XYZ file of N, CA and C in Angstrom:
759
model
N -3.751 -15.516 9.427
C -3.210 -14.187 9.655
C -2.568 -14.138 11.031
N -1.373 -13.617 11.104
C -0.665 -13.519 12.368
C -1.174 -12.330 13.174
N -1.201 -12.471 14.500
C -1.588 -11.384 15.385
C -0.362 -10.874 16.125
N -0.244 -9.574 16.226
C 0.920 -9.014 16.902
C 0.611 -7.583 17.313
N 1.561 -6.930 17.969
C 1.360 -5.542 18.367
C 1.553 -4.635 17.157
N 0.683 -3.664 17.042
C 0.746 -2.725 15.930
C 1.422 -1.449 16.400
N 2.522 -1.089 15.774
C 3.250 0.110 16.169
C 2.491 1.358 15.727
N 2.980 2.515 16.160
C 2.307 3.765 15.840
C 2.320 4.059 14.340
N 3.372 3.686 13.672
C 3.420 3.908 12.229
C 3.781 2.612 11.553
N 3.031 2.225 10.555
C 3.323 1.004 9.826
C 3.261 1.284 8.346
N 4.019 0.541 7.602
C 3.942 0.603 6.152
C 3.156 -0.601 5.677
N 2.178 -0.408 4.837
C 1.374 -1.506 4.338
C 1.601 -1.654 2.846
N 1.964 -2.842 2.449
C 2.029 -3.146 1.028
C 0.820 -4.010 0.747
N -0.171 -3.480 0.100
C -1.426 -4.192 -0.040
C -1.769 -4.399 -1.504
N -2.668 -5.326 -1.726
C -3.094 -5.632 -3.076
C -4.363 -4.887 -3.436
N -4.444 -3.641 -3.057
C -5.515 -2.772 -3.504
C -6.865 -3.043 -2.876
N -7.939 -2.695 -3.602
C -9.273 -2.835 -3.085
C -9.591 -1.717 -2.111
N -10.604 -1.937 -1.301
C -10.945 -0.991 -0.256
C -10.270 -1.446 1.021
N -9.504 -0.594 1.611
C -8.903 -0.906 2.900
C -9.645 -0.117 3.954
N -10.367 -0.826 4.831
C -11.099 -0.176 5.903
C -10.384 -0.426 7.205
N -10.141 0.636 7.966
C -9.491 0.511 9.254
C -10.415 1.072 10.314
N -10.750 0.245 11.290
C -11.659 0.692 12.330
C -11.064 0.510 13.699
N -11.139 1.513 14.525
C -10.700 1.406 15.904
C -11.858 0.964 16.779
N -11.560 0.532 17.984
C -12.611 0.179 18.925
C -12.400 0.968 20.196
N -13.456 1.116 20.979
C -13.405 1.721 22.306
C -14.417 2.827 22.437
N -14.037 3.968 22.991
C -15.013 4.881 23.568
C -15.569 5.904 22.587
N -14.810 6.922 22.297
C -15.361 8.065 21.577
C -14.964 8.055 20.112
N -15.482 9.001 19.379
C -15.199 9.108 17.954
C -13.814 9.682 17.718
N -13.107 9.101 16.772
C -11.757 9.576 16.452
C -11.788 10.389 15.176
N -10.840 11.301 15.068
C -10.658 12.031 13.823
C -9.797 11.184 12.904
N -10.269 10.943 11.688
C -9.530 10.124 10.729
C -9.214 10.967 9.510
N -7.947 11.032 9.141
C -7.519 11.791 7.972
C -6.939 10.842 6.940
N -7.576 10.762 5.785
C -7.073 9.954 4.681
C -6.332 10.854 3.708
N -5.164 10.416 3.268
C -4.316 11.206 2.383
C -4.025 10.408 1.111
N -4.039 11.077 -0.024
C -3.893 10.386 -1.303
C -2.846 11.050 -2.190
N -2.025 10.213 -2.828
C -1.095 10.677 -3.850
C -1.902 11.008 -5.102
N -1.774 12.213 -5.599
C -2.558 12.650 -6.749
C -1.751 12.633 -8.036
N -0.978 11.553 -8.214
C -0.326 11.325 -9.498
C -0.801 9.980 -10.027
N -0.571 9.729 -11.302
C -0.989 8.466 -11.908
C 0.090 7.417 -11.729
N -0.173 6.227 -12.256
C 0.799 5.153 -12.184
C 2.107 5.457 -12.871
N 2.118 6.434 -13.771
C 3.357 6.820 -14.443
C 3.897 8.147 -13.931
N 3.366 8.643 -12.822
C 3.885 9.854 -12.219
C 3.340 11.140 -12.803
N 2.292 11.062 -13.637
C 1.698 12.249 -14.242
C 0.749 12.913 -13.248
N 0.679 14.233 -13.266
C -0.208 14.984 -12.381
C -1.654 14.525 -12.562
N -2.268 14.090 -11.473
C -3.620 13.564 -11.495
C -4.547 14.398 -10.613
N -4.081 15.587 -10.225
C -4.755 16.358 -9.188
C -6.072 16.989 -9.625
N -6.404 16.910 -10.901
C -7.688 17.430 -11.358
C -8.554 16.333 -11.962
N -8.196 15.077 -11.705
C -8.882 13.961 -12.339
C -10.280 13.739 -11.763
N -11.293 13.802 -12.607
C -12.652 13.486 -12.193
C -13.160 12.246 -12.927
N -12.217 11.451 -13.450
C -12.560 10.210 -14.139
C -12.489 9.049 -13.154
N -13.525 8.263 -13.112
C -13.606 7.113 -12.226
C -12.695 6.012 -12.763
N -11.529 5.835 -12.114
C -10.557 4.835 -12.571
C -11.180 3.449 -12.670
N -11.854 3.033 -11.620
C -12.311 1.653 -11.528
C -13.382 1.322 -12.563
N -14.329 2.218 -12.754
C -15.442 1.936 -13.656
C -15.080 2.121 -15.118
N -14.224 3.114 -15.416
C -13.934 3.428 -16.812
C -12.642 2.801 -17.321
N -11.658 2.638 -16.438
C -10.371 2.103 -16.869
C -10.140 0.671 -16.407
N -11.053 0.107 -15.625
C -10.884 -1.252 -15.141
C -9.949 -1.306 -13.952
N -9.484 -2.524 -13.611
C -8.650 -2.700 -12.425
C -7.187 -2.896 -12.784
N -6.782 -2.483 -13.968
C -5.413 -2.715 -14.403
C -4.476 -1.547 -14.206
N -4.939 -0.464 -13.585
C -4.061 0.673 -13.373
C -2.952 0.320 -12.403
N -1.757 0.780 -12.688
C -0.609 0.419 -11.869
C -0.590 1.178 -10.548
N 0.106 0.608 -9.566
C 0.127 1.188 -8.241
C 1.344 2.018 -7.908
N 2.312 2.139 -8.822
C 3.550 2.853 -8.462
C 3.418 4.344 -8.736
N 2.580 5.001 -7.956
C 2.166 6.362 -8.279
C 3.189 7.438 -7.987
N 4.293 7.126 -7.346
C 5.264 8.189 -7.080
C 6.226 8.437 -8.229
N 6.202 7.611 -9.248
C 6.960 7.901 -10.452
C 8.447 7.640 -10.373
N 8.970 7.228 -9.232
C 10.410 6.995 -9.120
C 10.793 5.674 -9.785
N 11.925 5.661 -10.471
C 12.382 4.487 -11.204
C 13.774 4.099 -10.752
N 14.059 2.813 -10.743
C 15.387 2.330 -10.362
C 16.430 2.811 -11.362
N 15.988 3.169 -12.575
C 16.933 3.540 -13.617
C 17.196 5.048 -13.691
N 16.130 5.865 -13.740
C 16.382 7.276 -14.025
C 15.508 8.261 -13.253
N 14.785 7.805 -12.258
C 13.946 8.728 -11.490
C 14.167 8.509 -9.992
N 15.203 9.110 -9.446
C 15.469 8.947 -8.011
C 14.591 9.868 -7.175
N 14.759 9.767 -5.863
C 14.046 10.659 -4.956
C 14.295 12.101 -5.368
N 13.266 12.914 -5.309
C 13.330 14.290 -5.803
C 12.461 14.437 -7.027
N 12.357 13.346 -7.808
C 11.495 13.358 -8.979
C 10.055 13.621 -8.576
N 9.655 13.033 -7.459
C 8.262 13.138 -7.057
C 8.016 14.246 -6.044
N 9.022 15.045 -5.744
C 8.873 16.044 -4.687
C 7.817 17.094 -5.001
N 7.567 17.335 -6.277
C 6.565 18.327 -6.648
C 5.206 17.698 -6.920
N 5.105 16.372 -6.796
C 3.827 15.737 -7.019
C 2.836 16.141 -5.928
N 1.570 16.182 -6.269
C 0.566 16.733 -5.366
C -0.102 15.652 -4.513
N -0.481 16.071 -3.316
C -1.176 15.206 -2.373
C -2.464 15.887 -1.932
N -3.426 15.079 -1.519
C -4.647 15.590 -0.909
C -4.688 15.122 0.545
N -5.044 16.042 1.441
C -5.236 15.693 2.838
C -4.032 15.861 3.728
N -2.934 16.380 3.190
C -1.702 16.476 3.977
C -1.423 17.871 4.509
N -2.234 18.841 4.154
C -1.997 20.197 4.625
C -1.255 21.072 3.634
N -0.936 20.519 2.463
C -0.255 21.287 1.430
C -0.136 20.459 0.173
N -0.243 21.086 -0.985
C -0.254 20.347 -2.250
C 0.923 19.398 -2.407
N 2.097 19.818 -2.008
C 3.294 18.991 -2.222
C 3.871 18.477 -0.909
N 3.066 18.463 0.137
C 3.506 17.937 1.433
C 3.215 16.439 1.488
N 4.227 15.635 1.788
C 4.033 14.199 1.888
C 3.575 13.815 3.294
N 2.879 12.704 3.449
C 2.395 12.292 4.766
C 3.537 11.944 5.722
N 3.459 12.426 6.957
C 4.365 12.054 8.037
C 5.835 12.318 7.708
N 6.096 13.261 6.813
C 7.468 13.562 6.437
C 8.119 12.500 5.578
N 7.329 11.677 4.915
C 7.876 10.600 4.084
C 8.809 11.152 3.014
N 9.976 10.514 2.864
C 10.961 10.991 1.889
C 11.441 9.871 0.982
N 10.693 8.777 0.915
C 11.069 7.663 0.056
C 10.534 7.820 -1.352
N 10.583 6.725 -2.118
C 10.270 6.799 -3.542
C 8.930 6.201 -3.921
N 8.198 5.636 -2.965
C 6.972 4.945 -3.367
C 5.924 5.025 -2.270
N 4.886 5.794 -2.506
C 3.802 5.903 -1.531
C 2.526 6.316 -2.253
N 1.452 5.579 -2.003
C 0.181 5.846 -2.664
C -0.831 6.555 -1.779
N -0.819 6.249 -0.483
C -1.824 6.814 0.417
C -1.308 6.781 1.838
N -2.021 7.462 2.735
C -1.717 7.417 4.162
C -3.001 7.654 4.929
N -3.025 7.189 6.178
C -4.201 7.350 7.025
C -3.746 7.594 8.449
N -4.392 8.549 9.117
C -4.045 8.847 10.495
C -5.290 8.948 11.361
N -5.270 8.227 12.501
C -6.289 8.382 13.524
C -5.714 9.256 14.627
N -6.483 10.225 15.073
C -6.020 11.076 16.160
C -7.180 11.402 17.089
N -6.856 11.735 18.324
C -7.878 12.079 19.292
C -8.220 10.934 20.199
N -9.404 10.365 20.045
C -9.857 9.275 20.892
C -9.890 7.968 20.098
N -9.876 6.873 20.827
C -10.034 5.579 20.170
C -11.449 5.460 19.621
N -11.612 4.719 18.567
C -12.917 4.540 17.955
C -12.948 5.133 16.563
N -14.053 4.957 15.861
C -14.195 5.496 14.524
C -13.664 4.545 13.470
N -13.813 4.943 12.231
C -13.363 4.098 11.129
C -13.047 4.982 9.929
N -12.371 4.414 8.960
C -12.019 5.149 7.752
C -11.841 4.164 6.610
N -11.890 4.673 5.404
C -11.749 3.851 4.209
C -10.689 4.455 3.306
N -9.907 3.574 2.684
C -8.961 4.001 1.657
C -9.420 3.399 0.334
N -9.792 4.227 -0.614
C -10.206 3.755 -1.935
C -10.239 4.946 -2.884
N -10.295 4.663 -4.166
C -10.390 5.747 -5.145
C -11.699 6.511 -4.979
N -12.753 5.809 -4.523
C -14.042 6.459 -4.332
C -14.042 7.344 -3.084
N -13.347 6.896 -2.030
C -13.214 7.739 -0.847
C -12.448 9.010 -1.181
N -11.420 8.889 -2.007
C -10.662 10.061 -2.427
C -11.573 11.069 -3.124
N -12.459 10.568 -3.982
C -13.372 11.472 -4.680
C -14.375 12.093 -3.713
N -14.894 11.272 -2.808
C -15.885 11.782 -1.854
C -15.292 12.848 -0.938
N -14.017 12.689 -0.568
C -13.363 13.637 0.335
C -12.857 14.887 -0.391
N -12.245 14.668 -1.572
C -11.491 15.755 -2.201
C -11.934 16.090 -3.626
N -12.896 15.338 -4.156
C -13.366 15.610 -5.511
C -12.404 15.139 -6.582
N -11.467 14.235 -6.237
C -10.454 13.736 -7.175
C -10.386 12.219 -7.047
N -10.392 11.521 -8.173
C -10.238 10.071 -8.148
C -8.741 9.732 -8.120
N -8.234 9.355 -6.963
C -6.835 8.958 -6.857
C -6.634 7.593 -7.510
N -5.405 7.323 -7.936
C -5.081 6.055 -8.589
C -4.825 4.987 -7.528
N -5.881 4.578 -6.854
C -5.831 3.497 -5.866
C -6.577 2.330 -6.472
N -5.949 1.180 -6.580
C -6.552 0.124 -7.367
C -6.269 -1.258 -6.804
N -6.847 -2.238 -7.450
C -6.672 -3.629 -7.052
C -6.205 -4.452 -8.249
N -5.082 -4.069 -8.806
C -4.587 -4.748 -9.999
C -4.239 -6.205 -9.686
N -4.468 -7.069 -10.638
C -4.280 -8.505 -10.440
C -2.823 -8.850 -10.153
N -2.620 -9.720 -9.194
C -1.288 -10.237 -8.921
C -0.391 -9.321 -8.133
N -0.944 -8.292 -7.511
C -0.118 -7.336 -6.779
C 0.625 -7.999 -5.624
N -0.102 -8.677 -4.768
C 0.520 -9.332 -3.611
C 1.062 -10.711 -3.982
N 0.314 -11.432 -4.826
C 0.776 -12.739 -5.299
C -0.080 -13.164 -6.484
N 0.561 -13.716 -7.494
C -0.118 -14.100 -8.727
C 0.055 -15.600 -8.939
N -1.031 -16.345 -8.786
C -0.964 -17.802 -8.920
C -0.600 -18.238 -10.333
N -0.725 -17.326 -11.297
C -0.435 -17.672 -12.694
C 0.948 -17.227 -13.145
N 1.743 -16.665 -12.226
C 3.103 -16.234 -12.566
C 4.075 -16.844 -11.566
N 5.232 -17.295 -12.048
C 6.162 -18.006 -11.179
C 7.597 -17.574 -11.461
N 8.439 -17.745 -10.453
C 9.866 -17.505 -10.645
C 10.541 -18.784 -11.105
N 11.864 -18.780 -11.171
C 12.589 -19.936 -11.696
C 12.480 -21.148 -10.778
N 12.033 -20.927 -9.546
C 11.848 -22.031 -8.608
C 10.393 -22.501 -8.578
N 9.615 -22.053 -9.562
C 8.211 -22.410 -9.697
C 7.369 -21.938 -8.518
N 7.773 -20.839 -7.899
C 6.995 -20.244 -6.823
C 6.151 -19.098 -7.376
N 4.888 -18.982 -6.994
C 4.085 -17.838 -7.430
C 4.658 -16.553 -6.856
N 4.597 -15.483 -7.620
C 5.184 -14.209 -7.193
C 4.157 -13.091 -7.296
N 4.463 -11.976 -6.642
C 3.654 -10.776 -6.761
C 4.372 -9.746 -7.613
N 3.674 -8.641 -7.944
C 4.237 -7.654 -8.858
C 4.200 -6.265 -8.230
N 5.375 -5.629 -8.148
C 5.460 -4.313 -7.524
C 4.713 -3.231 -8.305
N 4.638 -3.365 -9.623
C 3.970 -2.319 -10.387
C 2.467 -2.305 -10.133
N 1.941 -3.344 -9.495
C 0.519 -3.392 -9.163
C 0.268 -3.229 -7.666
N 1.310 -3.095 -6.878
C 1.172 -3.039 -5.423
C 1.041 -1.611 -4.930
N 0.001 -1.342 -4.168
C -0.159 -0.044 -3.521
C 0.513 -0.081 -2.151
N 1.177 0.998 -1.799
C 1.864 1.101 -0.514
C 1.328 2.306 0.242
N 1.063 2.130 1.530
C 0.529 3.218 2.323
C 1.131 3.262 3.712
N 0.862 4.353 4.417
C 1.303 4.535 5.793
C 0.083 4.704 6.685
N 0.170 4.125 7.876
C -0.906 4.262 8.852
C -0.303 4.648 10.194
N -0.928 5.636 10.858
C -0.439 6.070 12.157
C -1.616 6.420 13.062
N -1.462 6.123 14.350
C -2.470 6.496 15.335
C -1.782 7.009 16.586
N -2.388 7.987 17.236
C -1.784 8.523 18.451
C -2.489 8.016 19.709
N -3.348 7.000 19.555
C -4.011 6.388 20.707
C -3.789 4.883 20.670
N -3.809 4.251 21.823
C -3.655 2.800 21.908
C -5.016 2.133 21.735
N -5.006 0.913 21.240
C -6.251 0.186 21.077
C -6.117 -0.905 20.042
N -7.214 -1.521 19.714
C -7.256 -2.575 18.709
C -7.645 -1.982 17.361
N -6.910 -2.337 16.337
C -7.209 -1.874 14.984
C -7.608 -3.077 14.137
N -8.719 -2.974 13.466
C -9.189 -4.029 12.574
C -9.010 -3.585 11.131
N -8.346 -4.408 10.340
C -8.157 -4.114 8.919
C -9.006 -5.076 8.105
N -9.769 -4.545 7.188
C -10.627 -5.354 6.347
C -10.457 -4.911 4.901
N -10.026 -5.810 4.036
C -9.818 -5.491 2.625
C -10.852 -6.223 1.791
N -11.557 -5.491 0.946
C -12.542 -6.116 0.087
C -12.651 -5.351 -1.222
N -13.109 -6.035 -2.236
C -13.266 -5.401 -3.533
C -14.504 -4.530 -3.585
N -14.457 -3.460 -4.382
C -15.609 -2.594 -4.565
C -16.434 -3.084 -5.755
N -15.774 -3.253 -6.887
C -16.461 -3.691 -8.098
C -16.173 -5.148 -8.431
N -15.208 -5.745 -7.740
C -14.837 -7.140 -8.009
C -14.922 -7.927 -6.710
N -16.110 -8.063 -6.183
C -16.303 -8.768 -4.923
C -15.924 -10.238 -5.065
N -15.486 -10.840 -3.970
C -15.094 -12.238 -3.979
C -13.629 -12.463 -4.258
N -12.917 -11.407 -4.608
C -11.488 -11.514 -4.873
C -10.715 -11.635 -3.570
N -9.684 -12.470 -3.553
C -8.825 -12.584 -2.381
C -7.789 -11.467 -2.384
N -7.516 -10.903 -1.225
C -6.519 -9.849 -1.093
C -5.498 -10.246 -0.040
N -4.259 -9.870 -0.274
C -3.210 -10.119 0.698
C -2.514 -8.828 1.052
N -1.931 -8.773 2.261
C -1.159 -7.594 2.624
C -0.049 -7.970 3.587
N 0.982 -7.152 3.593
C 2.120 -7.301 4.486
C 2.266 -5.991 5.250
N 2.360 -6.079 6.568
C 2.421 -4.886 7.411
C 3.783 -4.809 8.081
N 4.420 -3.649 7.942
C 5.743 -3.420 8.518
C 5.680 -2.387 9.632
N 6.533 -2.526 10.598
C 6.727 -1.501 11.611
C 7.807 -0.563 11.115
N 7.493 0.729 11.010
C 8.463 1.686 10.518
C 8.048 2.272 9.183
N 8.967 2.956 8.555
C 8.692 3.651 7.289
C 9.896 3.480 6.366
N 9.637 3.098 5.121
C 10.743 2.852 4.212
C 11.426 4.141 3.786
N 12.642 4.026 3.301
C 13.406 5.174 2.805
C 14.017 4.856 1.451
N 13.360 3.961 0.697
C 13.901 3.554 -0.592
C 14.008 4.773 -1.508
N 15.183 4.946 -2.122
C 15.434 6.159 -2.901
C 15.175 5.980 -4.391
N 15.064 4.763 -4.854
C 14.664 4.474 -6.221
C 13.753 3.265 -6.179
N 12.966 3.066 -7.223
C 11.928 2.043 -7.192
C 11.907 1.236 -8.485
N 12.084 -0.075 -8.377
C 12.063 -0.949 -9.552
C 10.621 -1.374 -9.821
N 9.976 -0.684 -10.709
C 8.546 -0.863 -10.931
C 8.141 -2.298 -11.217
N 8.834 -2.943 -12.122
C 8.376 -4.238 -12.617
C 9.091 -5.417 -11.949
N 9.585 -5.184 -10.764
C 10.230 -6.261 -10.036
C 9.190 -7.214 -9.464
N 9.509 -8.507 -9.474
C 8.665 -9.500 -8.810
C 9.061 -9.567 -7.336
N 8.099 -9.871 -6.461
C 8.377 -9.989 -5.039
C 7.420 -10.999 -4.424
N 7.607 -11.292 -3.155
C 6.697 -12.136 -2.386
C 6.584 -13.544 -2.950
N 7.681 -14.080 -3.475
C 7.684 -15.450 -3.961
C 7.332 -16.404 -2.827
N 6.476 -17.364 -3.100
C 6.032 -18.385 -2.154
C 4.894 -17.882 -1.272
N 4.570 -16.588 -1.325
C 3.430 -16.034 -0.596
C 3.459 -16.383 0.890
N 4.656 -16.444 1.446
C 4.860 -16.737 2.873
C 4.418 -18.141 3.273
N 4.183 -19.011 2.307
C 3.778 -20.381 2.610
C 4.831 -21.103 3.441
N 6.093 -20.786 3.202
C 7.189 -21.429 3.943
C 7.693 -20.545 5.068
N 6.930 -19.508 5.418
C 7.344 -18.580 6.455
C 7.954 -17.322 5.861
N 8.249 -16.366 6.723
C 8.842 -15.112 6.279
C 10.280 -15.320 5.834
N 10.673 -14.566 4.821
C 12.045 -14.638 4.306
C 12.321 -13.336 3.573
N 13.490 -13.229 2.963
C 13.818 -12.038 2.186
C 12.824 -11.858 1.041
N 12.172 -12.950 0.614
C 11.162 -12.857 -0.439
C 9.958 -12.033 -0.009
N 9.747 -11.902 1.296
C 8.594 -11.172 1.819
C 8.784 -9.669 1.776
N 9.977 -9.211 1.422
C 10.292 -7.787 1.401
C 10.052 -7.211 0.011
N 9.304 -6.115 -0.102
C 8.977 -5.582 -1.427
C 10.127 -4.890 -2.132
N 11.131 -4.392 -1.405
C 12.177 -3.594 -2.041
C 13.473 -4.368 -2.196
N 13.358 -5.554 -2.788
C 14.508 -6.411 -3.022
C 14.687 -6.651 -4.513
N 15.950 -6.672 -4.946
C 16.300 -7.080 -6.297
C 17.072 -8.378 -6.213
N 17.327 -8.996 -7.343
C 18.048 -10.271 -7.341
C 19.451 -10.134 -6.773
N 20.025 -8.935 -6.861
C 21.389 -8.724 -6.363
C 21.425 -7.952 -5.045
N 20.265 -7.840 -4.369
C 20.244 -7.173 -3.080
C 19.124 -6.150 -2.991
N 19.044 -5.413 -1.889
C 17.960 -4.451 -1.707
C 18.083 -3.246 -2.623
N 16.969 -2.610 -2.906
C 16.977 -1.358 -3.659
C 17.661 -0.278 -2.825
N 18.175 0.772 -3.465
C 18.860 1.827 -2.720
C 17.985 2.421 -1.627
N 18.496 2.471 -0.421
C 17.782 3.075 0.694
C 16.772 2.182 1.376
N 16.603 0.938 0.905
C 15.643 0.032 1.540
C 16.092 -0.267 2.964
N 15.235 -0.012 3.939
C 15.636 -0.176 5.329
C 14.706 -1.068 6.141
N 13.676 -1.619 5.526
C 12.779 -2.522 6.233
C 13.258 -3.953 6.073
N 13.286 -4.692 7.183
C 13.784 -6.062 7.182
C 12.665 -7.031 7.536
N 12.967 -8.311 7.475
C 12.000 -9.335 7.864
C 11.562 -9.127 9.311
N 12.492 -8.690 10.163
C 12.176 -8.462 11.575
C 11.162 -7.335 11.765
N 10.987 -6.472 10.752
C 10.046 -5.359 10.843
C 8.633 -5.751 10.433
N 8.435 -6.964 9.943
C 7.099 -7.415 9.561
C 6.323 -7.794 10.815
N 5.192 -7.164 11.028
C 4.403 -7.412 12.237
C 3.127 -8.194 11.963
N 2.693 -8.280 10.712
C 1.524 -9.075 10.353
C 1.560 -9.328 8.856
N 0.986 -10.460 8.422
C 1.056 -10.774 7.001
C 0.043 -11.852 6.644
N -0.336 -11.856 5.373
C -1.178 -12.918 4.835
C -0.298 -14.098 4.446
N -0.928 -15.245 4.298
C -0.212 -16.461 3.891
C -0.930 -17.077 2.705
N -0.255 -17.320 1.661
C -0.778 -17.958 0.481
C -1.882 -17.206 -0.203
N -2.090 -16.680 -1.209
C -3.201 -16.063 -1.870
C -4.017 -15.011 -1.128
N -3.617 -14.640 0.051
C -4.330 -13.608 0.791
C -5.699 -14.027 1.259
N -5.810 -15.303 1.704
C -7.122 -15.782 2.076
C -7.662 -15.157 3.355
N -6.797 -14.586 4.183
C -7.254 -13.932 5.414
C -7.583 -12.484 5.123
N -8.846 -12.192 4.940
C -9.262 -10.853 4.531
C -9.403 -9.908 5.717
N -9.589 -10.452 6.918
C -9.797 -9.588 8.068
C -9.091 -10.165 9.279
N -8.476 -9.314 10.041
C -7.827 -9.741 11.274
C -7.709 -8.548 12.199
N -7.451 -8.803 13.455
C -7.288 -7.742 14.431
C -5.876 -7.769 14.980
N -5.314 -6.590 15.208
C -3.973 -6.459 15.736
C -4.054 -5.698 17.044
N -3.447 -6.218 18.087
C -3.552 -5.633 19.421
C -2.270 -4.909 19.794
């Protein structure tokens, strides 16, 4: 896992599971976790009291904003509901792109910790958000492109935003809740995407960064170029897993 400076706002494309973020230093911080309350197909999920992980397994898709490269551009998800943002249809941090599953903000003092998971969503808001660890999200050893490189799948990838208003060290730890022992990978970007449409079933992350960062490391790429509004580049990647996501924990300064 690479170590680098963590900007105030980062976009994380992760392979699900529980994402725990802990600060270090002096006093307790206020942590606000925010969840998209729609399903993988964009259906209103704001009253869901069904445990996704236990009853539906780990195959639920991660593209919860419902935007499609074909017929669902930005605006489709504008009425979708969120928990923890200060308003039912308010998106985290003014996000206006097409794909976002969750967000987390630390404010106040350094220190404290928080968890992102479907169970945390229920514990905080009484709703099981569609946050999952679907197989092959970051990279699938059993699926390959025409160059025989293993690839990941966007329809299984959860995307989130993280922001803090204090300086310090942030530790990210990803682990399974019901499927312990699974490897997880993630890619962290500096900035916030503005993709206006989303190709759900696109493959990405070919080679799993084994040969270094490249255009393959970007989630919003198609074979003929970036998706509409994609503004994150290789230069915006500040930390990443290599090969199968074997680095489950690392610290960013």
